[in-house]
Structure formats: C-alpha cells, structure tokens
Rosetta silent file (secondary structure, phi, psi, omega in degrees, C-alpha in Angstrom):
SEQUENCE: NAAYISSDSDIAPDGPAFRRYVTVRLSHRHDEKHANRQGDHSKVLEVAAGQSHSVLACYDGNVYACGANDRGQLGVGDRTPRKLPTVVDFGKDTEVEEQPLYQAIVKTDRLFSERVVIIAVACGVFHSGAISTNGSCYTWGDNASGKLGLGAEIKSVDVPTRVALDDVLVLHLACGNEHTLAAGVRHDTRRTSVLYAWGHRINGALGLPPSWKAAGGERTHAHDMSDLVPVYEPAEVEAQRGVIVR
SCORE:     score description
SCORE:     0.000 S_00000001
   1 L     0.000   15.162  179.820   64.992  -50.934   39.164 S_00000001
   2 L   -65.197  149.670 -178.491   61.689  -50.340   37.411 S_00000001
   3 L   -78.438  160.698  174.538   58.660  -51.865   39.082 S_00000001
   4 L  -139.713  161.345  179.807   56.668  -54.722   37.670 S_00000001
   5 L  -112.546  115.655 -176.992   53.235  -56.199   38.356 S_00000001
   6 L   -74.280  151.382 -178.009   53.252  -59.917   38.988 S_00000001
   7 L   -76.638  -10.763 -177.870   50.602  -62.122   37.448 S_00000001
   8 L  -101.272   14.098  178.035   49.867  -63.790   40.781 S_00000001
   9 L   -63.276  145.745 -178.345   48.729  -60.612   42.580 S_00000001
  10 L   -92.644   10.184  177.863   45.453  -61.035   44.465 S_00000001
  11 L   -87.998  130.766 -179.798   44.223  -57.562   43.451 S_00000001
  12 L   -57.068  139.678 -174.541   41.391  -57.610   40.916 S_00000001
  13 L   -76.520   20.155  174.382   42.595  -56.443   37.457 S_00000001
  14 L  -151.861  172.615  179.636   40.083  -53.606   37.288 S_00000001
  15 L    89.244  168.269 -174.818   38.577  -50.952   39.501 S_00000001
  16 H   -64.391  -31.615 -179.178   40.149  -48.147   41.553 S_00000001
  17 H   -61.953  -44.807 -179.673   42.037  -50.468   43.916 S_00000001
  18 H   -68.580  -38.595 -179.737   44.084  -51.935   41.077 S_00000001
  19 H   -63.607  -41.327  177.814   44.633  -48.530   39.471 S_00000001
  20 H   -67.085  -37.961  179.312   45.990  -47.088   42.719 S_00000001
  21 H   -60.117  -46.479  179.530   48.136  -50.197   43.180 S_00000001
  22 H   -62.080  -45.069 -178.650   49.650  -49.775   39.714 S_00000001
  23 H   -60.892  -42.271  178.931   50.292  -46.078   40.250 S_00000001
  24 H   -65.473  -42.732 -179.569   52.081  -46.745   43.528 S_00000001
  25 H   -63.664  -42.062  179.211   54.172  -49.526   41.992 S_00000001
  26 H   -69.178  -25.744 -173.529   55.204  -47.362   39.055 S_00000001
  27 L  -104.986   20.647 -170.321   55.952  -44.470   41.380 S_00000001
  28 L   -62.870  -19.191  179.413   57.843  -46.386   44.050 S_00000001
  29 L  -106.010    2.548 -176.682   60.917  -44.188   43.731 S_00000001
  30 L  -112.875  121.927  177.516   59.141  -40.871   43.381 S_00000001
  31 L  -138.888   90.326 -173.181   57.992  -38.896   46.401 S_00000001
  32 H   -61.287  -45.280 -178.623   57.549  -35.247   45.433 S_00000001
  33 H   -63.254  -43.857 -179.843   56.493  -34.025   48.892 S_00000001
  34 H   -64.819  -41.979 -179.110   59.366  -35.806   50.619 S_00000001
  35 H   -61.579  -45.355 -179.547   61.880  -34.532   48.060 S_00000001
  36 H   -66.938  -37.444 -178.283   60.745  -30.938   48.431 S_00000001
  37 H   -67.454  -38.003 -178.201   60.648  -31.154   52.211 S_00000001
  38 H   -85.157   -8.296  179.286   64.179  -32.538   52.392 S_00000001
  39 L    75.836   16.167 -178.541   65.495  -30.111   49.802 S_00000001
  40 L  -111.097   29.680 -176.375   66.810  -32.927   47.622 S_00000001
  41 L   -63.013  -21.418 -179.170   64.362  -32.483   44.734 S_00000001
  42 L   -93.764    4.903  177.077   67.262  -32.077   42.309 S_00000001
  43 L   -65.380  140.918 -176.202   68.890  -35.366   43.278 S_00000001
  44 E   -80.786  127.102  177.388   69.322  -37.647   40.289 S_00000001
  45 E   -89.065  -43.088 -179.211   67.132  -40.732   40.211 S_00000001
  46 E  -152.427  146.150  179.995   68.363  -42.135   36.913 S_00000001
  47 E  -131.543  144.105  177.204   70.795  -41.061   34.218 S_00000001
  48 E  -136.378  145.970 -177.428   71.196  -42.129   30.585 S_00000001
  49 E  -127.543  132.616  173.534   73.875  -41.204   28.046 S_00000001
  50 L   -96.945 -156.337 -179.579   73.761  -41.134   24.267 S_00000001
  51 L   -67.052  -44.636 -178.320   76.659  -40.531   21.890 S_00000001
  52 L  -140.358   24.782  177.798   77.002  -36.833   22.776 S_00000001
  53 E  -146.022  161.095 -179.105   74.072  -36.058   25.075 S_00000001
  54 E  -134.028  146.958  177.444   72.784  -36.961   28.518 S_00000001
  55 E  -130.573  133.181 -177.218   69.310  -37.172   30.074 S_00000001
  56 E  -125.274  135.917  172.326   68.634  -37.188   33.815 S_00000001
  57 E  -106.788  131.552 -177.244   65.477  -38.005   35.781 S_00000001
  58 E  -108.181  168.285 -175.569   65.301  -36.461   39.252 S_00000001
  59 L   -63.756  -22.407  179.023   63.429  -37.351   42.419 S_00000001
  60 L   -85.840    5.821  177.419   60.898  -34.574   41.859 S_00000001
  61 L    88.033   -2.755  178.392   59.817  -36.206   38.596 S_00000001
  62 L   -84.601  156.777  177.900   61.471  -33.611   36.355 S_00000001
  63 E  -119.286  138.721  178.122   63.802  -34.462   33.489 S_00000001
  64 E  -124.646  148.502  179.988   66.923  -32.531   32.532 S_00000001
  65 E  -140.377  150.629  177.895   69.045  -32.864   29.386 S_00000001
  66 E  -153.900  160.221  178.441   72.373  -31.497   28.162 S_00000001
  67 E   113.839 -156.386  179.944   74.845  -31.977   25.345 S_00000001
  68 L   -63.974  151.237 -175.238   74.504  -32.150   21.570 S_00000001
  69 L  -147.738   25.759 -175.941   71.080  -31.376   20.151 S_00000001
  70 L   -69.290  -16.821  177.955   71.409  -31.453   16.346 S_00000001
  71 L  -113.039    9.646 -176.707   68.635  -34.085   16.045 S_00000001
  72 L    78.719   17.334 -174.015   66.396  -32.735   18.812 S_00000001
  73 L   -69.512  -11.372  176.686   67.649  -35.457   21.167 S_00000001
  74 L   -85.395  -21.731  177.952   67.454  -33.154   24.211 S_00000001
  75 L    73.290   24.593 -175.597   63.706  -32.654   23.833 S_00000001
  76 L   -99.946    8.627  174.517   63.842  -28.959   24.717 S_00000001
  77 L    92.380    2.633  177.523   61.951  -27.684   21.665 S_00000001
  78 L  -149.537 -172.515 -179.250   64.889  -26.529   19.526 S_00000001
  79 L  -115.035   20.520 -179.568   68.183  -27.736   18.032 S_00000001
  80 L   -87.409  129.379  178.877   70.532  -25.652   20.180 S_00000001
  81 L   -66.012  155.836  179.150   73.061  -27.626   22.245 S_00000001
  82 E  -124.592  126.037  177.757   73.054  -27.175   26.024 S_00000001
  83 E   -84.736  -20.057  178.786   76.216  -27.126   28.141 S_00000001
  84 E  -120.962  150.597  178.972   74.190  -27.226   31.358 S_00000001
  85 E   -54.345  129.810 -178.656   71.236  -29.459   32.284 S_00000001
  86 E  -122.212  138.781 -177.907   68.000  -27.936   30.951 S_00000001
  87 E   -65.042  135.816  175.538   64.464  -28.892   31.981 S_00000001
  88 E  -100.095  124.863 -175.672   62.539  -31.007   29.480 S_00000001
  89 L   -90.714  120.938  178.419   58.843  -30.092   29.372 S_00000001
  90 L  -103.276    1.943  179.967   56.423  -33.035   29.218 S_00000001
  91 L    76.436 -156.643 -178.916   53.282  -30.953   29.609 S_00000001
  92 E  -119.949  155.259  177.626   50.385  -31.994   31.846 S_00000001
  93 H   -59.240  -31.517 -178.748   48.408  -35.189   32.186 S_00000001
  94 H   -67.760  -16.065  179.384   45.275  -33.239   31.246 S_00000001
  95 H   -93.860   -2.498 -177.588   46.826  -32.638   27.831 S_00000001
  96 L  -115.519  134.882  176.732   47.387  -36.337   27.250 S_00000001
  97 L   -72.089  111.160 -174.424   44.698  -38.861   26.435 S_00000001
  98 L   -70.723  153.310  177.501   45.030  -41.246   29.350 S_00000001
  99 L   -71.182  155.770 -176.840   45.058  -44.991   28.888 S_00000001
 100 H   -53.172  -30.267 -177.520   41.850  -46.871   29.792 S_00000001
 101 H   -61.535  -24.854 -174.079   43.436  -48.147   32.983 S_00000001
 102 H  -112.967    0.461 -173.566   43.420  -44.638   34.431 S_00000001
 103 L   -64.308  -27.895 -175.602   40.308  -43.073   32.985 S_00000001
 104 L   -87.914   -2.100  179.706   38.213  -43.773   36.094 S_00000001
 105 L   -79.972  120.974  175.774   40.646  -42.088   38.502 S_00000001
 106 L   -81.648  158.124 -173.576   39.289  -38.725   39.623 S_00000001
 107 H   -60.506  -31.452 -179.186   41.813  -35.994   40.249 S_00000001
 108 H   -69.040  -16.807  179.896   41.283  -36.102   44.008 S_00000001
 109 H   -92.849   -8.893 -177.477   42.462  -39.715   43.975 S_00000001
 110 L   -70.093  145.211 -179.148   45.689  -39.008   42.123 S_00000001
 111 L   -81.811  -21.171 -174.520   48.902  -39.390   44.044 S_00000001
 112 L  -130.479  177.762 -179.829   50.660  -36.609   42.169 S_00000001
 113 L   -71.451  177.988 -177.248   50.001  -33.290   40.460 S_00000001
 114 L   -72.100  -17.659 -179.075   48.597  -32.971   36.939 S_00000001
 115 E   -69.184  155.286  176.952   52.025  -32.647   35.375 S_00000001
 116 L   -70.632  125.023 -179.361   53.650  -35.668   33.770 S_00000001
 117 L  -106.458  123.405 -175.910   55.988  -37.272   36.312 S_00000001
 118 E   -99.928  135.528 -179.957   58.938  -39.216   34.883 S_00000001
 119 E  -123.009   -1.149  177.877   60.527  -42.154   36.708 S_00000001
 120 E  -157.634  144.327  178.986   62.842  -43.649   34.045 S_00000001
 121 E  -134.308  159.523  177.645   64.865  -42.423   31.054 S_00000001
 122 E  -148.962  154.233  179.916   66.865  -44.005   28.229 S_00000001
 123 E  -134.783  139.398  166.691   69.153  -42.751   25.461 S_00000001
 124 L  -104.012 -163.323  179.979   70.205  -43.951   22.040 S_00000001
 125 L   -66.721  -48.299 -177.583   72.836  -42.299   19.863 S_00000001
 126 L  -126.830   17.964  177.349   70.516  -39.580   18.552 S_00000001
 127 E  -144.254  164.317 -177.306   67.229  -40.199   20.373 S_00000001
 128 E  -139.156  165.136  178.900   65.883  -40.389   23.902 S_00000001
 129 E  -152.565  166.149 -179.004   62.932  -41.842   25.767 S_00000001
 130 E  -155.362  159.184  176.246   61.176  -41.800   29.118 S_00000001
 131 E  -121.928  135.409  178.601   58.478  -43.564   31.156 S_00000001
 132 E   -99.344  171.488 -177.906   55.915  -41.698   33.251 S_00000001
 133 L   -67.431  -14.964  176.576   54.138  -42.770   36.429 S_00000001
 134 L   -97.020   13.764  174.588   51.021  -43.696   34.453 S_00000001
 135 L    80.860   12.780  177.956   52.972  -46.184   32.356 S_00000001
 136 L   -85.070  150.914  178.961   53.173  -44.042   29.216 S_00000001
 137 E  -111.538  132.421  178.268   56.230  -44.088   26.965 S_00000001
 138 E  -120.237  143.549  174.099   57.651  -40.910   25.412 S_00000001
 139 E  -136.105  159.907  176.837   60.346  -40.574   22.739 S_00000001
 140 E  -163.313  162.287 -178.709   62.061  -37.667   20.968 S_00000001
 141 E   111.301 -147.636 -177.120   65.011  -36.909   18.706 S_00000001
 142 E   -76.762  137.164 -178.568   65.967  -38.497   15.385 S_00000001
 143 L  -112.151   19.750  175.237   63.453  -40.905   13.812 S_00000001
 144 H   -57.218  137.441 -177.643   65.687  -42.471   11.153 S_00000001
 145 H    67.201    8.499  176.198   64.763  -46.163   10.825 S_00000001
 146 H    76.592   21.688 -173.342   61.634  -45.462   12.883 S_00000001
 147 L   -70.721   -8.299  174.767   63.369  -45.667   16.237 S_00000001
 148 L   -86.712  -18.156 -179.119   60.922  -43.214   17.850 S_00000001
 149 L    73.358   23.896 -174.623   57.957  -45.456   17.072 S_00000001
 150 L  -108.670    8.468  179.630   55.942  -42.479   15.798 S_00000001
 151 L   107.153  163.634 -175.061   55.437  -43.530   12.162 S_00000001
 152 L   -78.037  -21.622 -175.072   57.357  -43.292    8.901 S_00000001
 153 L   -75.478  -25.247 -176.167   56.323  -39.741    8.059 S_00000001
 154 L   -84.764  125.877  179.288   58.089  -38.134   11.026 S_00000001
 155 L   -87.072  -39.147  178.735   61.781  -37.371   10.496 S_00000001
 156 E  -166.988  160.145  175.014   62.487  -36.041   13.988 S_00000001
 157 E  -136.377  143.547 -175.721   60.781  -34.378   16.950 S_00000001
 158 E   -96.309   -6.337 -178.564   62.167  -31.750   19.324 S_00000001
 159 E  -132.931  155.211  178.348   59.839  -32.440   22.270 S_00000001
 160 E   -56.229  130.477 -178.862   58.731  -35.578   24.129 S_00000001
 161 E  -128.909  131.527 -175.664   55.956  -37.319   22.193 S_00000001
 162 E   -72.179  134.297  177.643   53.854  -40.172   23.520 S_00000001
 163 L   -85.852  136.420 -178.319   54.207  -43.513   21.724 S_00000001
 164 L   -75.887   97.265  174.845   50.926  -45.272   20.933 S_00000001
 165 L  -126.012   76.906 -173.155   50.989  -48.387   23.105 S_00000001
 166 L   -62.878  136.274  175.699   47.288  -48.873   23.803 S_00000001
 167 L    61.440   23.054  177.951   46.312  -50.818   26.922 S_00000001
 168 E  -123.601  130.910  172.713   49.961  -51.356   27.876 S_00000001
 169 E   -95.069  111.359 -178.050   51.667  -50.105   31.018 S_00000001
 170 E   -79.905  128.152 -177.982   55.326  -49.593   30.094 S_00000001
 171 E  -115.154  -24.074 -179.781   57.686  -50.555   32.924 S_00000001
 172 E  -136.752  144.204  179.464   61.056  -50.786   31.146 S_00000001
 173 E  -141.450  135.515  177.904   62.547  -48.841   28.229 S_00000001
 174 E  -138.712  137.562  179.934   65.808  -49.299   26.325 S_00000001
 175 E  -117.008  126.333  173.765   67.205  -47.361   23.355 S_00000001
 176 L   -98.808 -168.350  178.780   69.785  -48.774   20.959 S_00000001
 177 L   -60.170  -47.194 -174.894   71.573  -47.033   18.092 S_00000001
 178 L  -132.882   20.540  178.877   68.664  -47.452   15.680 S_00000001
 179 E  -152.922  166.822 -177.963   65.952  -49.238   17.641 S_00000001
 180 E  -140.410  144.062  177.449   63.939  -49.105   20.856 S_00000001
 181 E  -124.180  141.047  176.888   62.419  -51.727   23.168 S_00000001
 182 E  -136.084  124.996  179.423   59.599  -51.286   25.685 S_00000001
 183 E  -114.632  145.287  179.875   58.487  -53.965   28.152 S_00000001
 184 E  -171.720 -154.652  179.259   55.404  -53.857   30.337 S_00000001
 185 E  -129.744  145.061  178.712   52.071  -55.468   31.111 S_00000001
 186 E   -89.019  144.892  178.280   48.821  -55.474   29.183 S_00000001
 187 L   -82.047   82.316  174.746   45.594  -54.413   30.830 S_00000001
 188 L  -137.293  179.754 -175.830   43.752  -57.713   30.573 S_00000001
 189 L   -64.339  -23.193 -179.033   42.432  -60.280   33.029 S_00000001
 190 L  -100.175   -7.051 -175.678   45.802  -62.062   33.059 S_00000001
 191 L    50.027   53.920 -174.750   47.982  -58.907   33.097 S_00000001
 192 L   -62.552  130.816  174.579   50.058  -60.455   30.359 S_00000001
 193 E   -74.020  135.021 -177.133   53.697  -59.372   30.194 S_00000001
 194 E  -135.927  155.041  175.601   54.553  -57.998   26.754 S_00000001
 195 E  -128.564  129.352  177.432   57.570  -56.691   24.867 S_00000001
 196 E  -117.167  147.695 -178.920   57.319  -54.195   22.016 S_00000001
 197 E  -140.508  152.234  175.781   60.069  -53.194   19.588 S_00000001
 198 E  -158.842  157.493 -177.921   60.512  -50.703   16.767 S_00000001
 199 E   117.638 -152.173 -177.243   63.277  -49.297   14.591 S_00000001
 200 L   -74.643  138.529 -176.156   65.916  -51.024   12.462 S_00000001
 201 L   -99.837   -0.167 -172.992   65.618  -54.824   12.208 S_00000001
 202 H   -57.112  141.565 -178.982   69.130  -55.623   10.988 S_00000001
 203 H    61.074   19.552  177.554   70.779  -58.634   12.673 S_00000001
 204 H    72.801   26.404 -174.862   67.469  -59.422   14.373 S_00000001
 205 L   -59.329  -28.456 -176.298   67.760  -56.477   16.763 S_00000001
 206 L   -90.655   -9.940 -179.192   63.983  -56.325   17.310 S_00000001
 207 L    76.143   14.400  178.314   63.474  -60.024   17.978 S_00000001
 208 L   -93.270  143.831  178.497   60.892  -60.251   15.185 S_00000001
 209 L   -65.997  152.041 -179.764   60.920  -63.219   12.783 S_00000001
 210 L   -56.474  -26.656 -177.811   62.142  -62.511    9.231 S_00000001
 211 L   -84.628   -0.572 -177.096   58.618  -63.218    7.968 S_00000001
 212 L   -63.875  140.510  176.570   57.052  -60.536   10.198 S_00000001
 213 L  -138.516  146.768 -179.416   54.963  -57.942    8.398 S_00000001
 214 L   -58.294  153.425 -178.882   53.070  -54.945    9.741 S_00000001
 215 L   -52.823  132.427  179.344   49.393  -55.437   10.538 S_00000001
 216 L    94.727  -13.041  179.400   47.308  -55.541    7.386 S_00000001
 217 L  -100.051  169.347  178.608   50.198  -56.611    5.165 S_00000001
 218 L   -87.564  143.076  177.082   51.086  -60.010    3.762 S_00000001
 219 L   -70.271  147.082 -176.448   53.781  -62.062    5.448 S_00000001
 220 L  -105.683  176.040  177.184   56.968  -62.450    3.469 S_00000001
 221 L   -91.542  154.033 -172.953   59.452  -65.259    3.020 S_00000001
 222 L   -66.036  -19.486 -173.962   62.555  -65.507    5.181 S_00000001
 223 L   -96.720    8.449 -173.865   64.932  -65.191    2.211 S_00000001
 224 L   -99.821   17.896  176.157   63.658  -61.874    0.835 S_00000001
 225 L    63.961   24.864 -178.528   65.712  -59.577    3.106 S_00000001
 226 H   -66.520  -17.458  179.564   62.556  -58.309    4.858 S_00000001
 227 H   -72.436   -5.739  177.054   64.572  -58.008    8.062 S_00000001
 228 H   -92.150   -5.474  179.160   66.224  -54.933    6.534 S_00000001
 229 L   -86.055  121.495 -178.177   62.922  -53.063    6.386 S_00000001
 230 L   -63.197  156.605  174.511   62.540  -50.776    9.467 S_00000001
 231 E  -107.626  115.184 -170.972   59.550  -51.017   11.784 S_00000001
 232 E   -91.669   -9.563  178.183   58.135  -47.520   12.233 S_00000001
 233 E  -135.974  157.200 -177.072   55.541  -48.283   14.921 S_00000001
 234 E   -53.699  131.632  176.339   55.571  -50.546   17.995 S_00000001
 235 E  -124.864  133.539 -179.114   55.378  -54.244   17.117 S_00000001
 236 E   -73.718  134.577  173.719   54.856  -56.934   19.726 S_00000001
 237 L   -87.006   93.373 -170.924   57.639  -59.507   20.070 S_00000001
 238 H   -62.710  -29.101  179.963   55.323  -62.475   20.348 S_00000001
 239 H   -63.395  -20.470 -178.463   58.091  -64.869   21.383 S_00000001
 240 H  -101.281    2.163 -178.507   58.416  -62.894   24.638 S_00000001
 241 L   -61.035  130.671 -179.677   54.713  -62.724   25.488 S_00000001
 242 L    88.322   -7.669  178.954   54.147  -63.801   29.077 S_00000001
 243 L   -91.399  118.765 -176.929   57.833  -63.476   30.009 S_00000001
 244 L   -76.775  126.703  174.887   58.217  -61.036   32.899 S_00000001
 245 L   -96.768  119.079 -175.766   61.004  -58.472   32.517 S_00000001
 246 L  -101.566    0.000    0.000   62.250  -57.468   35.960 S_00000001
C-alpha cells in the first residue's frame, strides 16, 4: 500500500508545493495527532517477519522489533534477543543529511516532528529495512553478501543505518534471504521511476545482466560467473527504469 508519484502529475517537480505533496503522499497512512487523540498510537500499520524475528511499524511512526537478534536484525543496538516488542531508535531528522528534495523545507512547514517517522518495514532472514516519510531507506542486521547496501567493509550493524540512494525517494522496499530491492522515483524533471538492488546476484536475483560491473570497473563477459559476485551498494536495475511499481 505504499504511495507512488505518477509521472503525469500537474505539480511542478521542484519548489515547496511539490515537496509538501511528496511528504503527504509518503505519509498518507501516518497521522500522529489523530493516533494520539484516539489512543490507538500503538496500532500496527505494517508487520514483517524474518526467519526468527519480527518488525512492526505503528500508526505513530514508531518501529518495534522482537525475536532473535544474533546478527543485530532487531536494530536495538545490541545482540540480545527480545521476547517482547522493543522500540527501534531511528534518531532525528536533524541528525540525518536530508536529500536535496527536502533541503528547502523549513521546520515550520514540516508535517511531523523532527524524529524519523517510519511508514513501511521489511525483513529478510537476518536483516531488516524500513522507509521513512522523507523517502529515505534504512537497513540493519547481517551484511553478508552486501544485503544491507552499506559497502563491503561492514559485516553487520545493530542500529538502523541510512542507505545512500541520492536523489531517490524510496516508496517500496523488499528484503530477500541475501538481497534487497528498493523502488521509488528520482528527483528529476520527469520523476523517473527507478528500481535499485543489492546483495547476492545468484540466479539473477537482482535483475542485473551478467555483464554488469560496479561503476568505475570494466564490464565482464557473461560466461565468467560474474553473477556470483555480490553487489555491496545499490545498483540501478536499468531494465526497470520508467516502470512504475505500485
């Protein structure tokens, strides 16, 4: 049920009007004031389950996690399992370098508080992810095969960490066993729909051609088993460019 921004919208692709429009669209299921007033702030908006852990996003924008935590997949800052749902801390927006699309929004124009508000979650076997109302993507847990999208040097992380997807508003997120997909729109004049993938490439899980090579490297031949080399940072699936994911 994640929102999307159609390419035929009559709102100009820059300026405060478009930024407010995007924020409202991304936040269409989150109403903090209404939730608190009705006393249903702990109602579950979305739930995701991994092999032995669960992550829940609630109507007040908070995220809770419980279950196994040996790879940091709960995102609570340690490796201790939790039998009861525990709040996952995403910090504040002021601690995160905002994407260009939102830099011109002054705090008085924001629809929500400074804290990061989550509206969607996803789980793999040993990792988890989330999308915030400003279109940022966060991942945490085990980074084997690069499924967190945070680089090859990181083995695992115990807290939500923002994935570098510059100029992209993430609207959908999915976590597999050893890979992750993120779909959204690029901040350009056409608001191009894009799909990014990272993690293990076996069996074509990422949708990248066998000859794909990371930026700056030489392309390889299809018969050299390059599809077995993990992708440690987000790579655009060019075959899906312009295809809207609803």
